[in-house]
Amino acid sequence: MKQLFTVLIALVCSLSVNAQLTQHTMTVGSATRSYYKYLPANYQITENLPVVFILHGLGGNAQQMTLAGFAQISDTARIIAIYPDGLPNAFGQTAWNNGTLASSTADDITFFHKMMDKMILEQNAIPSRIYVTGFSMGGIMTHHLACAMNNRIAAIGPMAGTMSTSDISSCTPAYKTPVIHLHGTADGTVPYAGTALPSLSLVSETMTFWRNVHGCSSTADSTQMPNTAADGITVDRFVYDNCDPLTSVELWRFNGADHIYLYEPVNDITEAKEIWRFFLQWQHPNPATASLENLVEENNFMISPNPSNGQFTIQSKENGELFLYGMDGTLISTIGIKIGANELNFNLNAGVYLLSDANGNSQRMVIR
């Protein structure tokens, strides 16, 4: 992870600091969890956008991962990038609860469900286009989430992180999650081949698992990428044959690379770009819907669907009043609500409005 941090710091000069990147917290059980959210330039709430979660490695943090190149992709390809923070394990290292010996004991699955729900309900994100990538332990967690949240994640892109042995033995994905796995052959932290770390698989075992899920052949269509950088590393791309669906399992082998993140022009490729190109192909055919109730306690009330043609469900945790404002600050109406689900129909012109409660909690409401 130290090497990744050094690489990412070198990228900081290419990013501008602006309001597109914001830090957020939420309560999960008794824990306060944090994440960064990056919205594309000139983002509009009426947009329907994909979401990419980018996970840090052992001992790392979300802020480091904001420099991995997904912000630039967000601005051009129109995606929402989410960078979550893990919690400390027994050794005091920030980690993920992913079935390895270095795991934390955090309720990460609920954390990810709540973040996904917030993106769908508050940012109008596309439920069928939620993707996950991560580096090192973040890559291990990426595989784990594809198993534990198989009904929500459209595709994954683990970097330098193989599957835990517990996931290989217990994962039975109903949805055949498309996978692009990227890894250096000289990785001294998460070995590519040779002797695996306790509780971890090697790359060949990880790829065999996903090939079996997709019914792929052991053969692959291989391509050597142009060797343009003087880094001592070459890159081979393997697209496995006869997968269901076709081209749904890829391995990118970085010959001679240690536990590092590749980016141009220092290296031949930028991993974020190749991962996004892979993600573009895939949508979940039957994604789980967002749970309004999961977020009501935290927000006092939640609006769904949003945007809408004027018909909304407002789920509230208390009886009271909501105040509807225009974006110019004009009070339009006062609405009485009760605990639970409130079915409301607003006969208003298309536009963006603001709903607030008596405690100052506010949410945007969009009418098409």
Coordinates of C-alpha atoms in Angstrom, one line a residue:
M1 CA 0.0 0.0 0.0
K2 CA 3.0 2.3 0.7
Q3 CA 4.0 2.0 -3.0
L4 CA 0.5 2.8 -4.2
F5 CA 0.5 5.9 -1.9
T6 CA 3.7 7.1 -3.5
V7 CA 2.3 6.6 -7.0
L8 CA -0.9 8.4 -6.1
I9 CA 0.8 11.4 -4.6
A10 CA 2.5 11.9 -7.9
L11 CA -0.9 12.4 -9.5
V12 CA -2.1 15.1 -7.2
C13 CA -0.9 17.9 -9.3
S14 CA -3.2 16.8 -12.1
L15 CA -6.3 17.3 -10.0
S16 CA -8.0 20.5 -9.1
V17 CA -9.6 20.9 -5.7
N18 CA -13.3 21.8 -6.0
A19 CA -16.7 21.2 -4.6
Q20 CA -17.2 18.1 -6.8
L21 CA -15.5 16.0 -4.1
T22 CA -17.3 16.0 -0.7
Q23 CA -16.8 14.0 2.4
H24 CA -19.8 12.4 4.1
T25 CA -20.6 10.2 7.2
M26 CA -23.4 7.8 8.1
T27 CA -24.2 5.7 11.1
V28 CA -24.0 1.9 10.6
G29 CA -25.0 0.2 13.9
S30 CA -22.9 1.9 16.5
A31 CA -20.2 3.0 14.1
T32 CA -19.8 6.2 12.2
R33 CA -18.6 5.5 8.7
S34 CA -17.2 7.9 6.2
Y35 CA -16.8 8.2 2.5
Y36 CA -15.9 10.7 -0.3
K37 CA -18.3 11.3 -3.2
Y38 CA -17.2 12.8 -6.5
L39 CA -19.9 14.2 -8.8
P40 CA -19.0 14.9 -12.5
A41 CA -18.5 18.4 -13.7
N42 CA -21.8 20.3 -14.1
Y43 CA -23.7 17.5 -12.5
Q44 CA -27.5 17.8 -12.7
I45 CA -29.9 15.9 -10.3
T46 CA -32.0 14.9 -13.3
E47 CA -29.1 12.9 -14.7
N48 CA -29.2 9.0 -14.4
L49 CA -25.6 8.0 -13.8
P50 CA -23.6 4.9 -13.0
V51 CA -21.8 4.6 -9.7
V52 CA -18.2 3.2 -9.2
F53 CA -17.0 2.3 -5.7
I54 CA -13.2 2.5 -5.3
L55 CA -11.7 0.8 -2.3
H56 CA -8.4 1.4 -0.6
G57 CA -5.9 -1.2 0.6
L58 CA -4.8 -2.4 4.1
G59 CA -3.7 0.6 6.1
G60 CA -4.9 3.0 3.4
N61 CA -7.7 5.5 3.3
A62 CA -10.3 6.8 0.9
Q63 CA -8.6 10.1 0.3
Q64 CA -5.6 8.3 -1.3
M65 CA -7.9 6.5 -3.7
T66 CA -9.4 9.8 -4.9
L67 CA -6.2 10.3 -6.8
A68 CA -6.5 7.0 -8.8
G69 CA -7.9 8.6 -12.0
F70 CA -11.6 8.0 -11.6
A71 CA -12.4 11.7 -11.1
Q72 CA -11.2 12.4 -14.6
I73 CA -13.3 9.6 -15.9
S74 CA -16.2 10.9 -14.0
D75 CA -16.0 14.3 -15.7
T76 CA -15.9 12.8 -19.2
A77 CA -17.9 9.6 -18.9
R78 CA -20.5 11.0 -16.4
I79 CA -20.1 8.6 -13.4
I80 CA -20.5 9.1 -9.7
A81 CA -17.3 7.9 -7.9
I82 CA -17.5 6.8 -4.3
Y83 CA -14.4 6.3 -2.1
P84 CA -15.3 4.6 1.3
D85 CA -13.1 4.3 4.4
G86 CA -12.6 1.0 6.1
L87 CA -12.3 0.6 9.9
P88 CA -9.4 -0.6 12.0
N89 CA -8.7 -4.3 12.4
A90 CA -7.2 -6.0 15.5
F91 CA -3.8 -4.6 14.5
G92 CA -5.0 -1.0 14.2
Q93 CA -4.8 -1.1 10.3
T94 CA -7.7 0.3 8.3
A95 CA -9.2 -2.8 6.7
W96 CA -12.3 -4.5 5.3
N97 CA -14.3 -7.4 6.7
N98 CA -13.6 -9.8 3.8
G99 CA -12.8 -13.2 5.3
T100 CA -9.0 -12.8 5.5
L101 CA -6.8 -12.9 8.6
A102 CA -6.3 -9.2 8.4
S103 CA -10.1 -8.4 8.3
S104 CA -11.8 -6.0 10.5
T105 CA -15.1 -7.0 12.2
A106 CA -17.0 -4.0 10.8
D107 CA -20.5 -4.4 9.3
D108 CA -19.2 -3.4 5.9
I109 CA -22.1 -5.1 4.0
T110 CA -24.7 -2.8 5.6
F111 CA -22.4 0.1 5.0
F112 CA -22.2 -0.6 1.3
H113 CA -26.0 -1.2 1.1
K114 CA -26.7 2.1 2.7
M115 CA -24.2 4.0 0.4
M116 CA -25.8 2.4 -2.7
D117 CA -29.3 3.2 -1.4
K118 CA -28.3 6.8 -0.9
M119 CA -26.8 7.1 -4.4
I120 CA -30.0 5.7 -5.9
L121 CA -32.5 7.7 -3.8
E122 CA -30.6 11.0 -3.4
Q123 CA -28.5 11.2 -6.6
N124 CA -30.8 9.4 -9.0
A125 CA -28.1 6.7 -9.8
I126 CA -28.9 3.8 -12.0
P127 CA -29.4 0.6 -9.9
S128 CA -28.3 -1.7 -12.7
R129 CA -25.0 0.1 -13.1
I130 CA -23.2 -0.1 -9.8
Y131 CA -19.6 -1.2 -10.1
V132 CA -16.8 -1.9 -7.6
T133 CA -13.0 -1.8 -7.9
G134 CA -10.2 -1.7 -5.3
F135 CA -6.5 -2.1 -4.8
S136 CA -4.8 -4.8 -2.7
M137 CA -7.1 -5.5 0.3
G138 CA -9.6 -3.3 -1.5
G139 CA -9.4 -5.8 -4.5
I140 CA -9.9 -8.7 -2.1
M141 CA -13.0 -6.9 -0.7
T142 CA -14.2 -6.3 -4.3
H143 CA -14.3 -10.0 -4.9
H144 CA -16.0 -10.4 -1.5
L145 CA -18.7 -7.9 -2.4
A146 CA -19.4 -9.6 -5.7
C147 CA -20.3 -12.7 -3.6
A148 CA -22.1 -11.0 -0.7
M149 CA -24.0 -8.4 -2.7
N150 CA -24.4 -10.4 -5.9
N151 CA -27.9 -8.9 -6.5
R152 CA -26.6 -5.3 -6.6
I153 CA -23.2 -5.2 -8.3
A154 CA -23.0 -5.2 -12.2
A155 CA -19.3 -5.9 -12.6
I156 CA -16.0 -5.8 -10.6
G157 CA -12.4 -4.8 -11.3
P158 CA -10.0 -6.0 -8.5
M159 CA -6.5 -4.7 -8.7
A160 CA -3.6 -6.6 -7.0
G161 CA -6.1 -8.4 -4.7
T162 CA -7.1 -12.1 -5.1
M163 CA -10.1 -13.9 -3.6
S164 CA -10.0 -15.1 0.0
T165 CA -10.0 -18.8 0.4
S166 CA -13.3 -18.5 2.4
D167 CA -15.0 -16.8 -0.6
I168 CA -13.7 -19.4 -3.0
S169 CA -15.1 -22.2 -0.9
S170 CA -18.5 -20.5 -0.1
C171 CA -19.4 -18.1 -2.9
T172 CA -22.3 -19.2 -5.1
P173 CA -23.2 -16.2 -7.2
A174 CA -26.7 -16.5 -8.8
Y175 CA -25.7 -13.6 -11.1
K176 CA -22.6 -14.2 -13.1
T177 CA -20.6 -11.1 -12.2
P178 CA -18.3 -10.0 -15.0
V179 CA -14.7 -9.7 -13.7
I180 CA -11.6 -7.9 -14.9
H181 CA -8.7 -8.7 -12.6
L182 CA -5.4 -6.8 -12.8
H183 CA -2.2 -8.1 -11.1
G184 CA 1.6 -7.9 -11.3
T185 CA 3.7 -11.1 -11.6
A186 CA 6.3 -9.8 -9.2
D187 CA 3.8 -8.8 -6.6
G188 CA 5.6 -9.3 -3.2
T189 CA 2.5 -8.4 -1.1
V190 CA -0.3 -10.4 -2.7
P191 CA 1.5 -13.0 -4.7
Y192 CA 0.5 -13.6 -8.3
A193 CA 1.9 -17.2 -8.2
G194 CA 4.0 -19.4 -6.0
T195 CA 3.0 -19.6 -2.3
A196 CA -0.2 -17.8 -1.4
L197 CA -0.6 -15.8 1.8
P198 CA -2.7 -17.6 4.5
S199 CA -6.4 -17.1 3.8
L200 CA -5.7 -15.9 0.3
S201 CA -5.7 -17.5 -3.1
L202 CA -3.3 -17.1 -6.0
V203 CA -4.3 -15.4 -9.3
S204 CA -4.7 -18.7 -11.1
E205 CA -7.1 -20.0 -8.4
T206 CA -9.1 -16.7 -8.4
M207 CA -9.4 -16.8 -12.2
T208 CA -10.4 -20.5 -12.2
F209 CA -13.2 -19.7 -9.8
W210 CA -14.6 -17.0 -12.0
R211 CA -14.1 -19.1 -15.2
N212 CA -16.1 -21.8 -13.6
V213 CA -18.9 -19.4 -12.6
H214 CA -19.1 -18.2 -16.3
G215 CA -18.4 -21.6 -17.8
C216 CA -15.4 -20.3 -19.7
S217 CA -12.7 -22.4 -21.4
S218 CA -9.2 -22.5 -19.9
T219 CA -7.9 -20.9 -23.1
A220 CA -8.0 -17.2 -23.7
D221 CA -7.6 -14.6 -26.5
S222 CA -4.3 -12.9 -25.5
T223 CA -3.1 -9.5 -26.5
Q224 CA 0.2 -7.9 -25.7
M225 CA -0.4 -4.2 -25.1
P226 CA 2.0 -1.6 -26.7
N227 CA 5.1 -1.3 -24.6
T228 CA 5.4 2.5 -24.7
A229 CA 6.9 3.2 -21.2
A230 CA 10.4 2.6 -20.1
D231 CA 9.3 1.0 -16.8
G232 CA 10.5 -2.6 -17.2
I233 CA 6.9 -3.8 -17.3
T234 CA 4.9 -5.4 -20.1
V235 CA 1.2 -5.9 -20.1
D236 CA -0.7 -8.9 -21.4
R237 CA -4.5 -8.9 -21.7
F238 CA -6.3 -12.3 -21.5
V239 CA -10.0 -12.5 -22.5
Y240 CA -11.2 -16.0 -21.7
D241 CA -12.9 -18.0 -24.4
N242 CA -16.5 -19.2 -24.5
C243 CA -17.7 -17.5 -21.3
D244 CA -21.4 -16.9 -20.6
P245 CA -21.8 -14.1 -21.4
L246 CA -19.0 -13.7 -23.8
T247 CA -16.0 -11.6 -22.8
S248 CA -17.1 -11.4 -19.2
V249 CA -13.9 -12.6 -17.6
E250 CA -10.5 -10.9 -18.2
L251 CA -7.1 -11.1 -16.7
W252 CA -4.6 -8.3 -17.2
R253 CA -1.1 -9.6 -16.3
F254 CA 1.6 -7.0 -15.6
N255 CA 4.9 -8.8 -16.3
G256 CA 7.6 -7.8 -13.9
A257 CA 5.3 -5.5 -11.8
D258 CA 5.4 -5.4 -8.0
H259 CA 2.4 -4.4 -5.8
I260 CA 1.9 -1.1 -7.7
Y261 CA -0.9 0.8 -9.5
L262 CA -0.1 1.4 -13.2
Y263 CA -0.8 4.8 -14.7
E264 CA 0.2 6.7 -17.9
P265 CA 2.7 8.0 -18.9
V266 CA 4.9 6.3 -16.3
N267 CA 3.4 2.9 -17.4
D268 CA 1.9 1.5 -20.6
I269 CA -1.7 1.8 -19.3
T270 CA -3.8 3.5 -16.7
E271 CA -5.7 0.8 -14.7
A272 CA -8.7 3.1 -14.0
K273 CA -9.3 3.6 -17.8
E274 CA -9.2 -0.1 -18.6
I275 CA -11.5 -1.0 -15.7
W276 CA -14.0 1.6 -16.8
R277 CA -13.9 0.4 -20.4
F278 CA -14.7 -3.1 -19.1
F279 CA -17.5 -1.8 -16.8
L280 CA -19.1 0.0 -19.7
Q281 CA -20.2 -3.3 -21.2
W282 CA -22.3 -4.5 -18.3
Q283 CA -25.5 -3.9 -16.5
H284 CA -27.1 -6.0 -13.8
P285 CA -30.2 -7.7 -15.3
N286 CA -32.2 -7.7 -12.1
P287 CA -30.7 -5.4 -9.5
A288 CA -32.1 -5.1 -6.0
T289 CA -34.2 -2.0 -5.3
A290 CA -33.0 0.7 -2.9
S291 CA -34.4 0.4 0.6
L292 CA -36.1 3.6 1.7
E293 CA -36.5 2.4 5.2
N294 CA -32.7 1.9 5.7
L295 CA -32.1 5.6 5.4
V296 CA -35.1 7.1 7.1
E297 CA -33.5 6.9 10.6
E298 CA -30.5 8.9 9.5
N299 CA -32.3 11.4 7.3
N300 CA -35.7 11.8 9.2
F301 CA -37.5 11.4 5.9
M302 CA -36.7 10.0 2.5
I303 CA -38.3 10.7 -0.9
S304 CA -38.9 8.1 -3.6
P305 CA -38.8 7.9 -6.6
N306 CA -36.8 11.0 -7.2
P307 CA -37.1 12.4 -9.9
S308 CA -40.8 11.7 -10.5
N309 CA -43.7 12.9 -12.6
G310 CA -45.1 14.4 -9.4
Q311 CA -46.1 11.3 -7.5
F312 CA -43.8 10.6 -4.5
T313 CA -43.6 8.4 -1.5
I314 CA -42.2 10.2 1.5
Q315 CA -41.1 7.8 4.3
S316 CA -41.0 9.6 7.6
K317 CA -39.8 8.5 11.1
E318 CA -42.1 10.9 12.9
N319 CA -45.3 12.8 12.6
G320 CA -44.9 16.4 11.6
E321 CA -44.7 18.9 8.8
L322 CA -42.6 19.3 5.7
F323 CA -42.1 22.6 4.0
L324 CA -41.9 22.8 0.2
Y325 CA -39.7 25.6 -1.3
G326 CA -38.9 26.7 -4.8
M327 CA -35.2 27.0 -5.6
D328 CA -35.5 30.7 -5.2
G329 CA -36.4 30.2 -1.5
T330 CA -40.1 30.9 -1.9
L331 CA -42.3 28.7 0.4
I332 CA -44.8 26.9 -1.8
S333 CA -46.7 24.8 0.7
T334 CA -46.7 23.1 4.1
I335 CA -47.4 19.4 4.1
G336 CA -48.6 17.3 7.1
I337 CA -47.0 13.9 7.3
K338 CA -47.3 10.9 9.5
I339 CA -44.9 8.1 10.6
G340 CA -44.3 5.6 7.8
A341 CA -45.2 5.9 4.1
N342 CA -46.9 9.0 2.8
E343 CA -48.2 8.9 -0.8
L344 CA -48.2 12.5 -2.2
N345 CA -49.1 13.9 -5.6
F346 CA -47.6 17.4 -6.4
N347 CA -49.3 19.3 -9.3
L348 CA -46.2 21.4 -10.0
N349 CA -44.2 22.5 -13.0
A350 CA -41.2 20.4 -13.9
G351 CA -38.2 21.6 -11.9
V352 CA -36.1 21.2 -8.8
Y353 CA -37.7 21.9 -5.4
L354 CA -36.6 21.6 -1.8
L355 CA -38.4 19.8 1.0
S356 CA -37.4 20.6 4.6
D357 CA -38.6 19.5 8.0
A358 CA -38.8 21.5 11.2
N359 CA -35.3 20.4 12.2
G360 CA -33.7 21.8 9.1
N361 CA -33.2 18.5 7.3
S362 CA -33.6 19.2 3.6
Q363 CA -33.7 17.1 0.4
R364 CA -34.1 18.1 -3.2
M365 CA -37.2 16.9 -5.0
V366 CA -37.2 16.7 -8.8
I367 CA -40.3 16.8 -10.9
R368 CA -40.0 15.9 -14.6

